[in-house]
Structure formats: structure tokens, C-alpha cells
Short mmCIF file of C-alpha atoms and ligand atoms in Angstrom, two decimals:
data_model
loop_
_atom_site.label_atom_id
_atom_site.label_comp_id
_atom_site.label_asym_id
_atom_site.label_seq_id
_atom_site.Cartn_x
_atom_site.Cartn_y
_atom_site.Cartn_z
CA MET A 243 -31.06 -3.21 7.02
CA MET A 244 -27.88 -1.22 6.14
CA LYS A 245 -27.60 0.23 9.59
CA GLU A 246 -27.91 -3.26 11.06
CA LEU A 247 -24.98 -4.46 8.87
CA ILE A 248 -22.85 -1.68 9.71
CA GLU A 249 -23.38 -2.32 13.57
CA LYS A 250 -22.62 -6.15 12.82
CA ALA A 251 -19.54 -5.20 11.20
CA LYS A 252 -18.61 -2.88 14.09
CA ASN A 253 -19.26 -5.61 16.71
CA THR A 254 -18.25 -8.66 15.21
CA HIS A 255 -15.80 -7.65 12.45
CA SER A 256 -17.22 -10.15 10.22
CA LEU A 257 -19.56 -9.78 7.18
CA ASP A 258 -20.27 -12.33 4.50
CA LYS A 259 -19.77 -11.47 0.73
CA ASN A 260 -23.35 -10.67 0.26
CA GLU A 261 -23.45 -8.42 3.10
CA ILE A 262 -20.37 -6.53 1.92
CA ILE A 263 -21.82 -6.20 -1.60
CA SER A 264 -25.14 -4.64 -0.05
CA LEU A 265 -23.07 -1.97 1.69
CA LEU A 266 -20.60 -1.28 -1.38
CA SER A 267 -23.83 -1.03 -3.77
CA CYS A 268 -25.99 1.28 -1.73
CA ASN A 269 -24.68 4.96 -1.27
CA ASP A 270 -27.20 6.18 1.13
CA TYR A 271 -25.04 5.20 4.22
CA ASP A 272 -21.65 6.07 3.24
CA GLU A 273 -21.40 8.53 6.04
CA GLU A 274 -22.36 5.88 8.63
CA ILE A 275 -19.58 3.39 7.34
CA PHE A 276 -17.03 6.18 7.42
CA THR A 277 -18.02 7.15 10.94
CA ALA A 278 -18.07 3.41 12.01
CA ALA A 279 -14.52 2.90 10.40
CA ASP A 280 -13.12 5.88 12.20
CA CYS A 281 -14.61 4.83 15.51
CA ILE A 282 -12.92 1.26 15.17
CA ARG A 283 -9.66 2.71 14.06
CA GLU A 284 -9.71 4.95 17.24
CA LYS A 285 -10.71 1.92 19.58
CA TYR A 286 -7.98 -0.43 18.10
CA VAL A 287 -5.26 1.57 16.65
CA GLY A 288 -5.50 4.89 18.39
CA ASN A 289 -5.30 8.43 17.42
CA GLU A 290 -1.67 8.48 16.44
CA VAL A 291 -0.78 8.60 12.75
CA TYR A 292 2.33 6.43 11.66
CA LEU A 293 4.61 8.17 9.10
CA ARG A 294 6.78 6.13 6.76
CA ALA A 295 9.73 7.47 4.73
CA LEU A 296 9.18 6.19 1.05
CA ILE A 297 12.33 5.82 -1.24
CA GLU A 298 11.46 5.04 -4.81
CA PHE A 299 15.00 3.94 -5.60
CA SER A 300 14.41 2.38 -9.18
CA ASN A 301 11.74 2.76 -11.91
CA ALA A 302 13.07 -0.03 -13.97
CA CYS A 303 10.43 -2.63 -14.46
CA LEU A 304 10.30 -5.92 -16.25
CA LYS A 305 6.57 -6.41 -15.71
CA ASP A 306 3.78 -4.79 -18.05
CA CYS A 307 0.79 -4.24 -15.83
CA LYS A 308 -1.52 -2.43 -18.00
CA TYR A 309 -2.32 0.47 -15.68
CA CYS A 310 1.10 1.44 -14.49
CA GLY A 311 3.46 3.81 -16.20
CA LEU A 312 6.60 2.09 -15.26
CA ARG A 313 5.44 -0.95 -17.32
CA CYS A 314 8.37 -2.24 -19.62
CA SER A 315 6.43 -1.35 -22.83
CA ASN A 316 6.50 2.45 -21.73
CA ASN A 317 9.40 3.66 -23.69
CA ASN A 318 8.54 7.20 -22.92
CA ILE A 319 10.22 7.38 -19.57
CA LYS A 320 13.69 8.03 -18.23
CA ARG A 321 14.77 5.13 -16.42
CA TYR A 322 16.87 5.31 -13.18
CA ASN A 323 18.43 3.10 -10.57
CA LEU A 324 19.82 4.88 -7.68
CA ASP A 325 23.19 3.65 -6.38
CA GLU A 326 23.76 2.56 -2.64
CA ASN A 327 25.08 6.13 -1.59
CA GLU A 328 22.21 8.04 -3.17
CA ILE A 329 19.76 5.63 -1.35
CA LEU A 330 21.61 5.98 1.85
CA ASN A 331 21.51 9.70 1.57
CA CYS A 332 17.61 9.63 1.23
CA VAL A 333 17.66 7.44 4.20
CA GLU A 334 19.92 9.77 6.24
CA ASN A 335 17.47 12.52 5.31
CA ALA A 336 14.51 10.71 6.55
CA VAL A 337 16.18 9.64 9.80
CA GLU A 338 17.20 13.28 10.55
CA PHE A 339 13.62 14.05 10.06
CA GLY A 340 12.83 11.48 12.80
CA TYR A 341 11.57 8.88 10.73
CA LYS A 342 11.64 5.12 12.26
CA THR A 343 10.35 3.31 9.35
CA ILE A 344 11.85 3.29 5.70
CA VAL A 345 9.92 1.70 2.74
CA LEU A 346 12.25 1.03 -0.33
CA GLN A 347 10.00 0.70 -3.46
CA SER A 348 10.83 -0.09 -7.07
CA GLY A 349 9.56 -1.54 -10.31
CA GLU A 350 10.11 -5.44 -10.54
CA ASN A 351 13.59 -5.61 -11.79
CA ASN A 352 16.89 -7.30 -11.65
CA ALA A 353 19.16 -4.34 -11.57
CA TYR A 354 20.33 -5.07 -7.89
CA SER A 355 21.73 -8.45 -7.28
CA VAL A 356 20.62 -10.21 -4.16
CA SER A 357 23.89 -9.57 -2.54
CA LYS A 358 24.03 -5.87 -3.38
CA LEU A 359 20.46 -5.67 -1.91
CA CYS A 360 21.13 -7.60 1.11
CA LYS A 361 24.33 -5.23 1.88
CA LEU A 362 22.04 -2.22 1.40
CA ILE A 363 19.52 -3.48 3.75
CA GLN A 364 22.23 -4.11 6.47
CA LYS A 365 23.66 -0.50 5.98
CA ILE A 366 19.96 0.65 6.29
CA LYS A 367 19.32 -1.37 9.55
CA GLU A 368 22.52 0.41 11.17
CA PHE A 369 20.23 3.46 11.46
CA ASP A 370 18.02 1.51 13.72
CA VAL A 371 14.66 1.86 11.59
CA ALA A 372 12.25 -0.67 10.62
CA LEU A 373 12.67 -1.48 6.90
CA THR A 374 9.76 -2.34 4.36
CA LEU A 375 10.55 -3.69 0.91
CA SER A 376 8.15 -3.12 -2.08
CA ILE A 377 10.05 -4.69 -5.02
CA GLY A 378 7.71 -7.26 -6.47
CA GLU A 379 7.73 -10.91 -6.89
CA LYS A 380 10.86 -12.87 -6.05
CA SER A 381 11.67 -16.41 -5.11
CA ILE A 382 11.40 -17.65 -1.68
CA GLU A 383 15.14 -17.91 -1.21
CA GLU A 384 15.39 -14.30 -2.36
CA TYR A 385 12.76 -13.21 0.16
CA LYS A 386 14.82 -15.36 2.76
CA SER A 387 18.03 -13.39 2.22
CA TYR A 388 16.48 -10.07 2.42
CA LYS A 389 14.65 -11.12 5.71
CA ALA A 390 18.11 -12.63 7.16
CA ALA A 391 19.70 -9.20 6.01
CA GLY A 392 17.34 -7.40 8.23
CA ALA A 393 14.05 -6.53 6.13
CA ASP A 394 10.90 -6.47 8.47
CA ARG A 395 7.99 -5.96 6.27
CA PHE A 396 6.90 -6.51 2.58
CA LEU A 397 4.36 -4.85 0.38
CA LEU A 398 2.86 -6.64 -2.52
CA ARG A 399 -0.75 -5.76 -3.54
CA ILE A 400 -2.72 -8.48 -4.85
CA GLU A 401 -4.20 -5.53 -7.15
CA THR A 402 -7.30 -7.50 -7.75
CA SER A 403 -8.55 -10.99 -6.29
CA ASP A 404 -10.56 -11.63 -9.41
CA GLU A 405 -8.13 -14.19 -11.18
CA ASN A 406 -9.69 -13.36 -14.60
CA LEU A 407 -9.23 -9.56 -14.20
CA TYR A 408 -5.86 -10.33 -12.82
CA LYS A 409 -4.95 -12.06 -16.00
CA GLN A 410 -6.24 -9.07 -18.23
CA MET A 411 -4.43 -6.41 -16.21
CA HIS A 412 -1.07 -8.47 -15.86
CA PRO A 413 0.05 -9.93 -19.08
CA LYS A 414 3.48 -10.68 -17.77
CA SER A 415 2.41 -12.26 -14.15
CA ASP A 416 0.73 -15.22 -13.00
CA TYR A 417 -1.98 -14.74 -10.20
CA LYS A 418 -1.21 -17.90 -8.26
CA ASN A 419 2.43 -16.86 -8.10
CA ARG A 420 1.46 -13.58 -6.48
CA ILE A 421 -0.50 -15.31 -3.88
CA ASN A 422 2.36 -17.87 -3.38
CA CYS A 423 4.82 -14.89 -2.88
CA LEU A 424 2.38 -13.45 -0.14
CA LYS A 425 2.19 -16.76 1.44
CA ASN A 426 6.26 -17.39 1.46
CA LEU A 427 6.77 -13.95 2.93
CA LYS A 428 4.29 -14.59 5.89
CA THR A 429 6.04 -18.07 6.34
CA LEU A 430 9.33 -16.20 6.49
CA GLY A 431 8.04 -14.07 9.32
CA TYR A 432 7.68 -10.60 7.45
CA GLU A 433 4.92 -8.40 8.41
CA ILE A 434 2.92 -8.43 5.17
CA GLY A 435 1.01 -5.93 3.47
CA THR A 436 -1.31 -6.16 0.44
CA GLY A 437 -4.23 -4.30 -1.26
CA CYS A 438 -6.04 -3.58 -4.47
CA LEU A 439 -6.94 -0.94 -7.07
CA VAL A 440 -10.38 0.28 -7.20
CA GLY A 441 -11.47 1.39 -10.59
CA LEU A 442 -9.91 -1.01 -12.99
CA PRO A 443 -11.93 -1.70 -16.26
CA ASN A 444 -14.46 -4.59 -15.87
CA GLN A 445 -13.83 -4.62 -12.03
CA SER A 446 -17.34 -5.48 -10.48
CA ILE A 447 -18.62 -4.65 -6.95
CA GLU A 448 -18.37 -8.36 -6.38
CA SER A 449 -14.85 -8.70 -6.95
CA LEU A 450 -14.07 -5.67 -4.62
CA ALA A 451 -16.20 -7.66 -2.10
CA ASP A 452 -13.80 -10.52 -2.80
CA ASP A 453 -10.70 -8.34 -2.26
CA ILE A 454 -11.95 -7.48 1.10
CA LEU A 455 -12.39 -11.03 2.16
CA PHE A 456 -8.96 -11.98 0.41
CA PHE A 457 -7.28 -9.47 2.82
CA LYS A 458 -9.04 -11.10 5.94
CA GLU A 459 -8.25 -14.61 4.51
CA ILE A 460 -4.50 -13.89 4.03
CA GLU A 461 -4.28 -12.18 7.43
CA SER A 462 -2.72 -9.15 6.00
CA ASP A 463 -0.97 -6.80 8.64
CA MET A 464 -1.30 -3.82 6.32
CA VAL A 465 -3.68 -2.88 3.51
CA GLY A 466 -3.33 -0.45 1.05
CA ILE A 467 -6.20 0.60 -1.42
CA GLY A 468 -5.43 2.79 -4.30
CA PRO A 469 -7.94 4.28 -6.54
CA PHE A 470 -6.75 3.57 -10.30
CA ILE A 471 -5.43 6.79 -11.98
CA SER A 472 -5.20 6.63 -15.88
CA HIS A 473 -1.77 6.89 -17.15
CA PRO A 474 -1.57 8.48 -20.67
CA GLN A 475 1.09 6.19 -21.85
CA THR A 476 -0.53 2.86 -20.96
CA PRO A 477 -3.23 0.88 -22.58
CA LEU A 478 -5.80 2.04 -19.85
CA SER A 479 -5.16 5.91 -21.08
CA CYS A 480 -8.88 6.01 -21.96
CA THR A 481 -10.06 4.37 -18.82
CA PRO A 482 -11.74 6.73 -16.62
CA ASN A 483 -10.08 7.35 -13.14
CA GLY A 484 -11.28 5.41 -10.20
CA ASP A 485 -14.11 6.69 -7.86
CA LEU A 486 -12.37 8.16 -4.52
CA VAL A 487 -15.30 7.55 -2.46
CA LEU A 488 -15.74 3.98 -3.52
CA ALA A 489 -12.04 3.51 -2.76
CA VAL A 490 -12.30 4.95 0.56
CA LYS A 491 -15.47 2.84 1.24
CA VAL A 492 -13.49 -0.28 0.31
CA MET A 493 -10.75 0.83 2.62
CA ALA A 494 -13.44 1.79 5.50
CA LEU A 495 -15.03 -1.77 5.23
CA THR A 496 -11.38 -3.41 5.31
CA ARG A 497 -10.95 -1.37 8.67
CA LEU A 498 -14.20 -2.77 10.12
CA LEU A 499 -13.22 -6.36 9.14
CA LEU A 500 -9.58 -6.03 10.05
CA PRO A 501 -9.65 -3.69 13.13
CA ASN A 502 -6.00 -4.44 14.16
CA ILE A 503 -3.96 -3.80 10.94
CA ASN A 504 -2.31 -0.75 9.49
CA ILE A 505 -4.04 1.22 6.70
CA PRO A 506 -2.47 3.90 4.77
CA ALA A 507 -4.22 7.02 3.51
CA THR A 508 -2.84 6.37 0.08
CA THR A 509 -1.22 9.01 -2.19
CA ALA A 510 -3.39 8.09 -5.07
CA MET A 511 -6.42 9.23 -2.76
CA GLU A 512 -4.73 12.65 -2.25
CA THR A 513 -3.87 12.58 -6.29
CA LEU A 514 -7.58 12.42 -7.19
CA ALA A 515 -8.88 14.97 -4.77
CA LYS A 516 -7.24 17.65 -2.48
CA ASN A 517 -7.64 16.35 1.12
CA GLY A 518 -8.30 12.96 -0.07
CA GLN A 519 -5.94 11.73 2.44
CA LEU A 520 -7.36 13.32 5.34
CA PHE A 521 -10.66 12.03 4.25
CA ALA A 522 -9.22 8.47 4.45
CA LEU A 523 -7.59 9.20 7.91
CA GLN A 524 -11.20 10.05 9.03
CA SER A 525 -12.42 7.05 7.52
CA GLY A 526 -10.16 4.06 9.00
CA ALA A 527 -6.75 4.87 7.76
CA ASN A 528 -3.72 5.33 10.27
CA VAL A 529 -0.51 5.66 8.28
CA VAL A 530 0.75 8.27 5.70
CA MET A 531 3.62 7.71 3.48
CA ILE A 532 6.04 10.77 2.88
CA ASN A 533 8.31 10.62 -0.28
CA PHE A 534 11.83 11.12 0.55
CA THR A 535 13.21 10.22 -2.98
CA THR A 536 15.66 12.80 -4.31
CA ASP A 537 13.93 15.52 -6.19
CA ASP A 538 15.86 14.80 -9.31
CA PHE A 539 14.23 11.33 -9.61
CA LYS A 540 10.82 11.92 -7.91
CA ASN A 541 9.19 12.97 -11.24
CA ASP A 542 10.58 10.10 -13.17
CA TYR A 543 8.90 7.39 -10.73
CA ASN A 544 5.63 8.21 -12.84
CA ILE A 545 3.23 5.48 -11.85
CA TYR A 546 0.37 7.91 -12.88
CA PRO A 547 0.24 11.42 -13.77
CA ASN A 548 0.28 14.59 -11.21
CA LYS A 549 1.41 12.06 -8.31
CA SER A 550 0.76 14.12 -5.13
CA SER A 551 3.54 14.28 -2.62
CA ALA A 552 2.76 15.21 1.23
CA ASN A 553 5.31 17.76 2.60
CA PRO A 554 7.10 16.35 5.70
CA LEU A 555 7.20 19.93 7.07
CA SER A 556 3.36 20.42 6.94
CA ILE A 557 2.11 16.95 7.76
CA ALA A 558 1.99 17.44 11.43
CA GLU A 559 -0.04 20.65 11.07
CA ASN A 560 -2.49 18.93 8.67
CA LEU A 561 -2.98 16.08 11.00
CA GLU A 562 -3.47 18.17 13.96
CA SER A 563 -6.36 19.99 11.93
CA ILE A 564 -8.15 16.89 12.23
CA ASN A 565 -7.03 16.12 15.99
CA ARG A 566 -4.58 13.40 15.06
CA LEU A 567 -0.91 13.26 16.24
CA VAL A 568 2.11 12.25 14.31
CA LYS A 569 3.61 9.22 15.62
CA MET A 570 7.48 8.85 15.01
CA SER A 571 7.82 5.23 16.01
CA ARG A 572 8.36 2.14 14.00
CA GLY A 573 4.42 1.43 14.06
CA ASN A 574 4.28 -2.44 13.82
CA SER A 575 0.77 -3.42 13.14
CA LEU A 576 -1.01 -4.80 16.16
CA SER A 577 -2.06 -7.89 14.20
CA TRP A 578 1.61 -8.83 13.60
CA GLU A 579 2.51 -8.10 17.02
CA LYS A 580 -0.20 -10.31 18.43
CA LYS A 581 0.89 -13.24 16.31
CA ASN A 582 4.58 -12.85 16.94
CA LYS A 583 4.62 -12.42 20.75
N1 SAM B 711 6.66 -3.17 -8.50
C1 SAM B 711 6.05 -3.29 -7.31
C2 SAM B 711 4.82 -3.90 -7.29
O1 SAM B 711 4.12 -3.74 -8.47
O2 SAM B 711 4.42 -4.57 -6.25
C3 SAM B 711 6.05 -2.07 -6.61
C4 SAM B 711 5.97 -0.75 -7.17
S1 SAM B 711 4.23 -0.49 -7.79
C5 SAM B 711 4.66 1.01 -8.65
C6 SAM B 711 3.44 0.05 -6.49
C7 SAM B 711 1.89 0.04 -6.71
O3 SAM B 711 1.48 1.01 -7.39
C8 SAM B 711 1.28 -1.22 -7.20
O4 SAM B 711 0.82 -2.02 -6.20
C9 SAM B 711 -0.11 -0.49 -7.76
O5 SAM B 711 -1.17 -0.78 -7.16
C10 SAM B 711 0.28 0.87 -7.81
N2 SAM B 711 0.03 1.58 -9.29
C11 SAM B 711 0.37 1.37 -10.33
N3 SAM B 711 -0.06 2.03 -11.37
C12 SAM B 711 -1.02 2.82 -10.90
C13 SAM B 711 -2.27 3.55 -11.33
N4 SAM B 711 -2.31 3.88 -12.65
N5 SAM B 711 -2.94 3.96 -10.47
C14 SAM B 711 -3.02 3.64 -9.15
N6 SAM B 711 -1.91 2.91 -8.52
C15 SAM B 711 -1.31 2.39 -9.45
FE1 SF4 B 712 6.18 -2.82 -12.49
FE2 SF4 B 712 5.06 -2.57 -10.12
FE3 SF4 B 712 4.29 -1.09 -12.14
FE4 SF4 B 712 3.61 -3.56 -12.41
S1 SF4 B 712 2.91 -2.15 -10.88
S2 SF4 B 712 4.59 -2.29 -14.08
S3 SF4 B 712 5.44 -4.40 -11.36
S4 SF4 B 712 6.22 -1.14 -11.10
#
């Protein structure tokens, strides 16, 4: 039965909710699921691993997500906002290493006016790179301005597609607005990325199955799955960390159902276990983000404790050890290219 479901996913890239639940609930065929996802990854997006340069340019946040160390209620954190020159120095450093995609990430804040951020985007685009923003929920007008200034992609995880759980985890956010933001970004022509956390309190296998179906329904071009990691200065300090194998399994099933997309081996996976990212790369992932935030601020972007940081110098060696090649191209997702050709 399970083997048939895995074959079905491999051949049709389609499973219904009950079928996904069956695969997520049974642990006896995990190896087969990982191998199938690895095979589909190779068939559709090849053996190259796209590297992205991540710049965490501000840890100020107006939101209060219960799991995140950057939440506004956490007073035990040194807040920072990098200025334009500091950000451009990080970009220059990444470009010198050969990076062709820059990811600008921050807490959700108003520390940078729209015009200031547009000016920064224009300056970054002078380096001839693809630019991804991950700055949270904004109005459609704001997203439009950033697109016009040159931003190409946007990452906005739904975190959980279970509206009730979403409400419990996000006292200052509205589920419907998050979905609207994703739809607006899509309408504006961004390559969109979403994703979820695995291991939130009260999160059911059913809701993880819905998450995977949500990624398909919204036609996401990139999907990032992060195991939840408990942060001591949050209301979830006593909640155990998410399970790495379950998180990788959600990711592998996502690859089987969305064969054309880009899927990162997330930092949270490596933080939970050494070589967690290599495990993910052999189970459907094809992207790695390398942190180019200046050392002085890296530790203050404390979403969760002991955040791992892949080394730009040793990454190629690590990838070669699993017969994968570094690809220093922009690495658009195939799903987006197909829709926009
Ligand atoms: N503020 C923006 C947002 O929320 O979309 C972008 C920055 S936010 C720090 C990036 C991601 O960090 C979130 O989408 C969330 O999934 C992840 N994150 C936050 N706290 C986490 C935790 N305790 N464990 C694992 N991932 C976490
Ligand atoms: Fe802010 Fe993003 Fe953390 Fe939520 S997940 S508290 S929006 S930085």
C-alpha cells in the first residue's frame, strides 16, 4: 500500500489528503520516500545546488510570533538595523564570492521607509544579481514599489495552513491577510516562496498534510520547511524541538508533489543535527542559503538558539562529498520560468 502510494506520487505528482496522512503517519517507508524525492529532484532540477547569499539586515520586529526570538515582546535582545552602506558591503562580499542571488531578510518592521528600501534595492540590482525579499506582510502598493525597484522574489512562509493553530501562534497577525499577501505577490509577478514550521504545539499530521496541499494550491515556486526550534525567551520555551525526520519527510513529499520548484535544505535542519542539510539535499532539496550578515550582527539575529552557519569556503567540498555541484547562477525556479516564458 505505502509502496504504491510512493510510486503514485513519483509518477503523477499528486496525492490526496488521506494518502499524504498515511505516508506521514507510517515510519516504515521513510527511506523509500527520501529516495523517491531524491530521484525526482535529480530528474526535474538536476544535480546542481543553488547557493543564495542571506543578509539579515534588521532584527527589529513589530510582530509577536510565539516561536520566534525576534518577537517584539522579547526584551532580552539587542536590536539592530544595518544602514545602506553596511548592507551594500555584505552584498559586495557575496558578489566577490560569485553569488548571483541575494536574499534580504528582516523582522517585520517600519524602520526602512518604502523609498529608502527602493533605493537600496536599485543599488543592489546594479550588481546584476537576483534579489529575494523576506520582510513580512506589506500592502500591495508596497510590494509593487519593491518589484518596480527590481526585487525578483519574495519569501513568506504561511508557517501553518491550520487557521486555528495560526491564530494561537500569531497574536498580532491575521491568517487571511498572510494568504492575501502571497496572492498579491504572485499577481505582481514575484517568484514566490512559502513554507511551514514542523513541530509547533498542537500541530497535527492532518494539518501538515494540508500544508503540503497548500503549497501546491498556491503554486509556490519555492518551499522552505523548518523544524521548530525552541527559544528560551519565548512562550514556547518548554515546547520540545520539532522532529528532523518528520520535517525532512514533509519536505520530501513536497518535492514529490511539486517537482519543478526550488527547495532549500534549511539552516534549522542543520541546527537540529550535524549534516541535517546534507540529509535534506539527498531527500529532495536543491538550495542552500549561506549567511553573509556581518559577524558583528549575526548572533543578534537570534530566531532560535545555536543557529548553524554554513561556511562559504567549505560548502563546495561538502556538496562534492554527496556528488552534487555548486551552481553559482541565479537559479530561478523551473515552475516560475514555465509560467513566465
Ligand atoms: N519576519 C519575516 C517573516 O516572518 O516572514 C522574515 C523573517 S522570519 C525570522 C523567517 C522565518 O524564521 C519564519 O518564516 C519562521 O518560519 C522562522 N522561524 C522563526 N522562529 C523560528 C523557530 N523558533 N524555529 C524555527 N524557525 C523559526
Ligand atoms: Fe517577526 Fe518574522 Fe519572527 Fe514573526 S517570524 S516575530 S514576523 S521575525
